[in-house]
Amino acid sequence: MYPIIGALVVIASVLGGFMMVGGKLLALWHLNEIVVICGAALGAYVIATPPKVMKAALAGTVALVKGPKYQRVDYVELLKLIYALLQKMRREGMMAIENHIERPTESAIFQKYPKILADHHILDFITDCLRLIVGGSMTPHELESLLEYELETHHHEALGPSQSVQKVADALPGFGIVAAVLGIINTMSIVGSAAPAEIGQKVASALVGTFLGIFLAYGYVGPIASAMEKRAEEEGKAFEVVKMALVASLRGYAPAVAIEFARKLLFSDVRPSFQDLEADLKAAKG
């Protein structure tokens, strides 16, 4: 909702201010300028960006209209899942969760948390980490180091779409200048034979190219890239929470304490209070 409101405020402010001083909206409509700027930006984007990243960028842009992937209740569910797994390991031994992590879709524990079960990225991360722990051949330091490398790779991949969109934002003012220069070239070719009114129209059309490139870059494409980057960082918290809880457990902390370590990593707007999480864990345990 907020991205839509912001987009409307941007265009209303720019066009409203233009009309307040007597500007006419049709004076800003020049299809040739739109074709040059948007077409060139799209072509350059296709040249520079792998199909996988383009697909992720499109999905990420659409996802901005929706809410965050993980809300407070989802983080609580994630913590409850990890707590249940750690409790089972502590009571029955590490091998007790082997079937659960090998076939999570059939696991009675995982089935209680359908959203996490449906997210194959976080599900694979959880099960892979637990496999390393069940193997029993890694120290806490080794596991933490390995997971940090994996999270770094995931973070780099998650930021790829936003970085690719940001490069388009950086290029749009330049393509606006290209469109403006082409318009000036066209204008100069008829200076000796055209009427002043026609020359003025062509110069105005050329200036619209500069305006459009800057407007799209700073009004829409750049903010979209920033919002995608922020969303990727927020969604990466789920992986950090899992890592912290499992590493703390491997270091010998009780499940409840390990979960508290993980809770501390969450941002304040999605972090459950100690009392609320404790009540949820006791309810799940009971």
GROMACS .gro file of C-alpha atoms in nm:
model
  286
    1MET     CA    1   0.000   0.000   0.000
    2TYR     CA    2   0.271   0.250   0.095
    3PRO     CA    3   0.467   0.213  -0.233
    4ILE     CA    4   0.147   0.288  -0.426
    5ILE     CA    5   0.077   0.595  -0.211
    6GLY     CA    6   0.435   0.715  -0.259
    7ALA     CA    7   0.415   0.668  -0.637
    8LEU     CA    8   0.092   0.870  -0.652
    9VAL     CA    9   0.241   1.147  -0.438
   10VAL     CA   10   0.545   1.171  -0.667
   11ILE     CA   11   0.349   1.207  -0.989
   12ALA     CA   12   0.083   1.430  -0.832
   13SER     CA   13   0.345   1.667  -0.690
   14VAL     CA   14   0.545   1.695  -1.013
   15LEU     CA   15   0.251   1.728  -1.250
   16GLY     CA   16   0.053   1.941  -1.005
   17GLY     CA   17   0.339   2.186  -0.964
   18PHE     CA   18   0.383   2.200  -1.342
   19MET     CA   19   0.016   2.277  -1.396
   20MET     CA   20   0.013   2.540  -1.119
   21VAL     CA   21   0.237   2.764  -1.329
   22GLY     CA   22   0.025   2.720  -1.641
   23GLY     CA   23   0.187   2.409  -1.784
   24LYS     CA   24  -0.017   2.179  -2.007
   25LEU     CA   25   0.007   1.804  -1.957
   26LEU     CA   26   0.007   1.731  -2.329
   27ALA     CA   27   0.329   1.932  -2.357
   28LEU     CA   28   0.501   1.651  -2.164
   29TRP     CA   29   0.370   1.375  -2.390
   30HIS     CA   30   0.621   1.292  -2.661
   31LEU     CA   31   0.613   0.928  -2.759
   32ASN     CA   32   0.945   0.943  -2.940
   33GLU     CA   33   1.122   1.052  -2.620
   34ILE     CA   34   0.959   0.768  -2.424
   35VAL     CA   35   1.064   0.516  -2.688
   36VAL     CA   36   1.427   0.635  -2.687
   37ILE     CA   37   1.466   0.651  -2.308
   38CYS     CA   38   1.266   0.348  -2.197
   39GLY     CA   39   1.368   0.135  -2.493
   40ALA     CA   40   1.738   0.210  -2.450
   41ALA     CA   41   1.720   0.151  -2.073
   42LEU     CA   42   1.540  -0.180  -2.123
   43GLY     CA   43   1.787  -0.293  -2.389
   44ALA     CA   44   2.086  -0.204  -2.172
   45TYR     CA   45   1.925  -0.388  -1.880
   46VAL     CA   46   1.880  -0.702  -2.090
   47ILE     CA   47   2.243  -0.685  -2.202
   48ALA     CA   48   2.380  -0.645  -1.850
   49THR     CA   49   2.148  -0.871  -1.651
   50PRO     CA   50   2.120  -1.253  -1.646
   51PRO     CA   51   1.766  -1.387  -1.702
   52LYS     CA   52   1.756  -1.527  -1.349
   53VAL     CA   53   1.818  -1.184  -1.199
   54MET     CA   54   1.568  -1.017  -1.434
   55LYS     CA   55   1.299  -1.263  -1.328
   56ALA     CA   56   1.381  -1.205  -0.960
   57ALA     CA   57   1.377  -0.827  -1.011
   58LEU     CA   58   1.030  -0.843  -1.166
   59ALA     CA   59   0.902  -1.063  -0.884
   60GLY     CA   60   1.065  -0.836  -0.626
   61THR     CA   61   0.905  -0.526  -0.775
   62VAL     CA   62   0.559  -0.686  -0.766
   63ALA     CA   63   0.622  -0.809  -0.410
   64LEU     CA   64   0.673  -0.451  -0.289
   65VAL     CA   65   0.300  -0.393  -0.323
   66LYS     CA   66   0.240  -0.679  -0.081
   67GLY     CA   67   0.346  -0.689   0.281
   68PRO     CA   68   0.681  -0.822   0.403
   69LYS     CA   69   0.737  -1.193   0.354
   70TYR     CA   70   0.788  -1.250   0.726
   71GLN     CA   71   0.578  -1.066   0.982
   72ARG     CA   72   0.601  -1.084   1.361
   73VAL     CA   73   0.375  -1.389   1.380
   74ASP     CA   74   0.586  -1.569   1.119
   75TYR     CA   75   0.905  -1.512   1.318
   76VAL     CA   76   0.730  -1.650   1.624
   77GLU     CA   77   0.635  -1.960   1.425
   78LEU     CA   78   0.995  -1.996   1.305
   79LEU     CA   79   1.129  -1.973   1.659
   80LYS     CA   80   0.871  -2.226   1.779
   81LEU     CA   81   0.976  -2.469   1.506
   82ILE     CA   82   1.344  -2.443   1.595
   83TYR     CA   83   1.259  -2.476   1.962
   84ALA     CA   84   1.059  -2.795   1.899
   85LEU     CA   85   1.346  -2.947   1.702
   86LEU     CA   86   1.604  -2.853   1.966
   87GLN     CA   87   1.385  -2.991   2.242
   88LYS     CA   88   1.349  -3.322   2.063
   89MET     CA   89   1.726  -3.340   2.008
   90ARG     CA   90   1.793  -3.265   2.374
   91ARG     CA   91   1.547  -3.522   2.508
   92GLU     CA   92   1.582  -3.807   2.260
   93GLY     CA   93   1.923  -3.752   2.104
   94MET     CA   94   2.031  -3.602   1.775
   95MET     CA   95   1.927  -3.903   1.569
   96ALA     CA   96   1.566  -3.851   1.679
   97ILE     CA   97   1.519  -3.571   1.425
   98GLU     CA   98   1.685  -3.750   1.132
   99ASN     CA   99   1.358  -3.855   0.971
  100HIS     CA  100   1.213  -3.509   1.028
  101ILE     CA  101   1.492  -3.330   0.842
  102GLU     CA  102   1.519  -3.587   0.565
  103ARG     CA  103   1.145  -3.578   0.489
  104PRO     CA  104   1.016  -3.249   0.633
  105THR     CA  105   0.692  -3.261   0.433
  106GLU     CA  106   0.602  -3.579   0.621
  107SER     CA  107   0.723  -3.454   0.958
  108ALA     CA  108   0.465  -3.396   1.231
  109ILE     CA  109   0.683  -3.113   1.363
  110PHE     CA  110   0.723  -2.927   1.034
  111GLN     CA  111   0.360  -2.975   0.936
  112LYS     CA  112   0.255  -2.752   1.227
  113TYR     CA  113   0.421  -2.459   1.048
  114PRO     CA  114   0.288  -2.458   0.688
  115LYS     CA  115   0.432  -2.120   0.587
  116ILE     CA  116   0.785  -2.228   0.670
  117LEU     CA  117   0.724  -2.563   0.504
  118ALA     CA  118   0.614  -2.380   0.187
  119ASP     CA  119   0.928  -2.160   0.179
  120HIS     CA  120   1.185  -2.397   0.031
  121HIS     CA  121   1.473  -2.151   0.084
  122ILE     CA  122   1.444  -2.133   0.462
  123LEU     CA  123   1.334  -2.498   0.481
  124ASP     CA  124   1.645  -2.616   0.298
  125PHE     CA  125   1.862  -2.394   0.517
  126ILE     CA  126   1.715  -2.540   0.836
  127THR     CA  127   1.741  -2.901   0.726
  128ASP     CA  128   2.094  -2.859   0.587
  129CYS     CA  129   2.213  -2.701   0.912
  130LEU     CA  130   2.057  -2.976   1.119
  131ARG     CA  131   2.219  -3.242   0.902
  132LEU     CA  132   2.557  -3.093   0.984
  133ILE     CA  133   2.474  -3.099   1.355
  134VAL     CA  134   2.337  -3.454   1.348
  135GLY     CA  135   2.655  -3.565   1.172
  136GLY     CA  136   2.833  -3.468   1.492
  137SER     CA  137   3.165  -3.388   1.327
  138MET     CA  138   3.163  -3.007   1.350
  139THR     CA  139   3.252  -2.779   1.637
  140PRO     CA  140   3.034  -2.473   1.707
  141HIS     CA  141   3.305  -2.247   1.567
  142GLU     CA  142   3.329  -2.448   1.245
  143LEU     CA  143   2.952  -2.454   1.200
  144GLU     CA  144   2.921  -2.080   1.262
  145SER     CA  145   3.197  -2.004   1.014
  146LEU     CA  146   3.038  -2.224   0.748
  147LEU     CA  147   2.694  -2.073   0.798
  148GLU     CA  148   2.837  -1.721   0.779
  149TYR     CA  149   2.982  -1.804   0.438
  150GLU     CA  150   2.649  -1.944   0.327
  151LEU     CA  151   2.460  -1.639   0.453
  152GLU     CA  152   2.705  -1.410   0.279
  153THR     CA  153   2.640  -1.594  -0.048
  154HIS     CA  154   2.265  -1.579   0.008
  155HIS     CA  155   2.282  -1.207   0.091
  156HIS     CA  156   2.485  -1.136  -0.223
  157GLU     CA  157   2.236  -1.327  -0.437
  158ALA     CA  158   1.935  -1.163  -0.270
  159LEU     CA  159   2.073  -0.813  -0.342
  160GLY     CA  160   2.135  -0.892  -0.710
  161PRO     CA  161   1.789  -0.781  -0.833
  162SER     CA  162   1.794  -0.449  -0.644
  163GLN     CA  163   2.147  -0.374  -0.763
  164SER     CA  164   2.048  -0.442  -1.124
  165VAL     CA  165   1.749  -0.207  -1.095
  166GLN     CA  166   1.968   0.059  -0.933
  167LYS     CA  167   2.199   0.049  -1.235
  168VAL     CA  168   1.899   0.126  -1.456
  169ALA     CA  169   1.818   0.423  -1.231
  170ASP     CA  170   2.177   0.544  -1.263
  171ALA     CA  171   2.160   0.515  -1.644
  172LEU     CA  172   1.821   0.681  -1.702
  173PRO     CA  173   1.943   1.045  -1.673
  174GLY     CA  174   2.208   0.963  -1.932
  175PHE     CA  175   1.951   0.818  -2.169
  176GLY     CA  176   1.742   1.130  -2.108
  177ILE     CA  177   2.036   1.337  -2.229
  178VAL     CA  178   2.068   1.112  -2.534
  179ALA     CA  179   1.702   1.172  -2.618
  180ALA     CA  180   1.747   1.546  -2.566
  181VAL     CA  181   2.055   1.559  -2.791
  182LEU     CA  182   1.871   1.371  -3.064
  183GLY     CA  183   1.588   1.625  -3.035
  184ILE     CA  184   1.831   1.918  -3.060
  185ILE     CA  185   1.995   1.760  -3.365
  186ASN     CA  186   1.653   1.730  -3.526
  187THR     CA  187   1.575   2.090  -3.436
  188MET     CA  188   1.899   2.232  -3.571
  189SER     CA  189   1.843   2.060  -3.904
  190ILE     CA  190   1.536   2.278  -3.972
  191VAL     CA  191   1.642   2.608  -3.814
  192GLY     CA  192   1.675   2.785  -4.147
  193SER     CA  193   1.340   2.680  -4.289
  194ALA     CA  194   1.099   2.628  -3.999
  195ALA     CA  195   0.882   2.881  -3.822
  196PRO     CA  196   0.982   2.989  -3.468
  197ALA     CA  197   0.676   2.814  -3.321
  198GLU     CA  198   0.778   2.481  -3.475
  199ILE     CA  199   1.136   2.520  -3.354
  200GLY     CA  200   1.009   2.599  -3.006
  201GLN     CA  201   0.797   2.284  -3.004
  202LYS     CA  202   1.092   2.069  -3.106
  203VAL     CA  203   1.318   2.223  -2.840
  204ALA     CA  204   1.049   2.160  -2.581
  205SER     CA  205   1.023   1.799  -2.698
  206ALA     CA  206   1.399   1.760  -2.657
  207LEU     CA  207   1.390   1.902  -2.304
  208VAL     CA  208   1.114   1.658  -2.214
  209GLY     CA  209   1.368   1.381  -2.276
  210THR     CA  210   1.597   1.520  -2.007
  211PHE     CA  211   1.304   1.566  -1.770
  212LEU     CA  212   1.171   1.215  -1.827
  213GLY     CA  213   1.508   1.048  -1.769
  214ILE     CA  214   1.567   1.231  -1.441
  215PHE     CA  215   1.204   1.195  -1.327
  216LEU     CA  216   1.195   0.818  -1.380
  217ALA     CA  217   1.539   0.769  -1.223
  218TYR     CA  218   1.482   0.960  -0.901
  219GLY     CA  219   1.104   0.938  -0.874
  220TYR     CA  220   1.047   0.569  -0.940
  221VAL     CA  221   1.327   0.336  -1.047
  222GLY     CA  222   1.578   0.446  -0.782
  223PRO     CA  223   1.325   0.426  -0.494
  224ILE     CA  224   1.208   0.085  -0.618
  225ALA     CA  225   1.568  -0.040  -0.609
  226SER     CA  226   1.613   0.095  -0.256
  227ALA     CA  227   1.289  -0.065  -0.139
  228MET     CA  228   1.391  -0.399  -0.293
  229GLU     CA  229   1.727  -0.380  -0.117
  230LYS     CA  230   1.561  -0.310   0.218
  231ARG     CA  231   1.314  -0.594   0.166
  232ALA     CA  232   1.597  -0.837   0.084
  233GLU     CA  233   1.780  -0.738   0.404
  234GLU     CA  234   1.465  -0.787   0.610
  235GLU     CA  235   1.394  -1.129   0.462
  236GLY     CA  236   1.752  -1.235   0.532
  237LYS     CA  237   1.683  -1.204   0.905
  238ALA     CA  238   1.504  -1.539   0.906
  239PHE     CA  239   1.828  -1.714   0.806
  240GLU     CA  240   2.029  -1.530   1.069
  241VAL     CA  241   1.777  -1.630   1.335
  242VAL     CA  242   1.810  -1.998   1.242
  243LYS     CA  243   2.189  -1.977   1.242
  244MET     CA  244   2.208  -1.811   1.580
  245ALA     CA  245   1.970  -2.058   1.747
  246LEU     CA  246   2.146  -2.367   1.610
  247VAL     CA  247   2.497  -2.243   1.686
  248ALA     CA  248   2.395  -2.150   2.041
  249SER     CA  249   2.242  -2.496   2.088
  250LEU     CA  250   2.557  -2.665   1.960
  251ARG     CA  251   2.755  -2.466   2.216
  252GLY     CA  252   2.555  -2.632   2.490
  253TYR     CA  253   2.284  -2.378   2.570
  254ALA     CA  254   1.938  -2.503   2.656
  255PRO     CA  255   1.676  -2.470   2.379
  256ALA     CA  256   1.498  -2.182   2.552
  257VAL     CA  257   1.825  -1.989   2.588
  258ALA     CA  258   1.926  -2.063   2.229
  259ILE     CA  259   1.592  -1.927   2.109
  260GLU     CA  260   1.646  -1.614   2.319
  261PHE     CA  261   1.979  -1.558   2.144
  262ALA     CA  262   1.791  -1.577   1.812
  263ARG     CA  263   1.509  -1.347   1.927
  264LYS     CA  264   1.761  -1.072   2.002
  265LEU     CA  265   1.855  -1.057   1.632
  266LEU     CA  266   1.511  -0.948   1.517
  267PHE     CA  267   1.427  -0.589   1.436
  268SER     CA  268   1.214  -0.415   1.698
  269ASP     CA  269   0.899  -0.400   1.484
  270VAL     CA  270   0.884  -0.779   1.442
  271ARG     CA  271   1.056  -0.893   1.762
  272PRO     CA  272   0.823  -1.060   2.014
  273SER     CA  273   0.874  -0.969   2.375
  274PHE     CA  274   1.047  -1.216   2.606
  275GLN     CA  275   0.723  -1.281   2.794
  276ASP     CA  276   0.513  -1.329   2.479
  277LEU     CA  277   0.763  -1.568   2.322
  278GLU     CA  278   0.798  -1.762   2.645
  279ALA     CA  279   0.420  -1.803   2.663
  280ASP     CA  280   0.410  -1.921   2.300
  281LEU     CA  281   0.687  -2.173   2.361
  282LYS     CA  282   0.515  -2.308   2.671
  283ALA     CA  283   0.188  -2.337   2.478
  284ALA     CA  284   0.359  -2.523   2.197
  285LYS     CA  285   0.540  -2.744   2.448
  286GLY     CA  286   0.220  -2.819   2.630
   0.00000   0.00000   0.00000
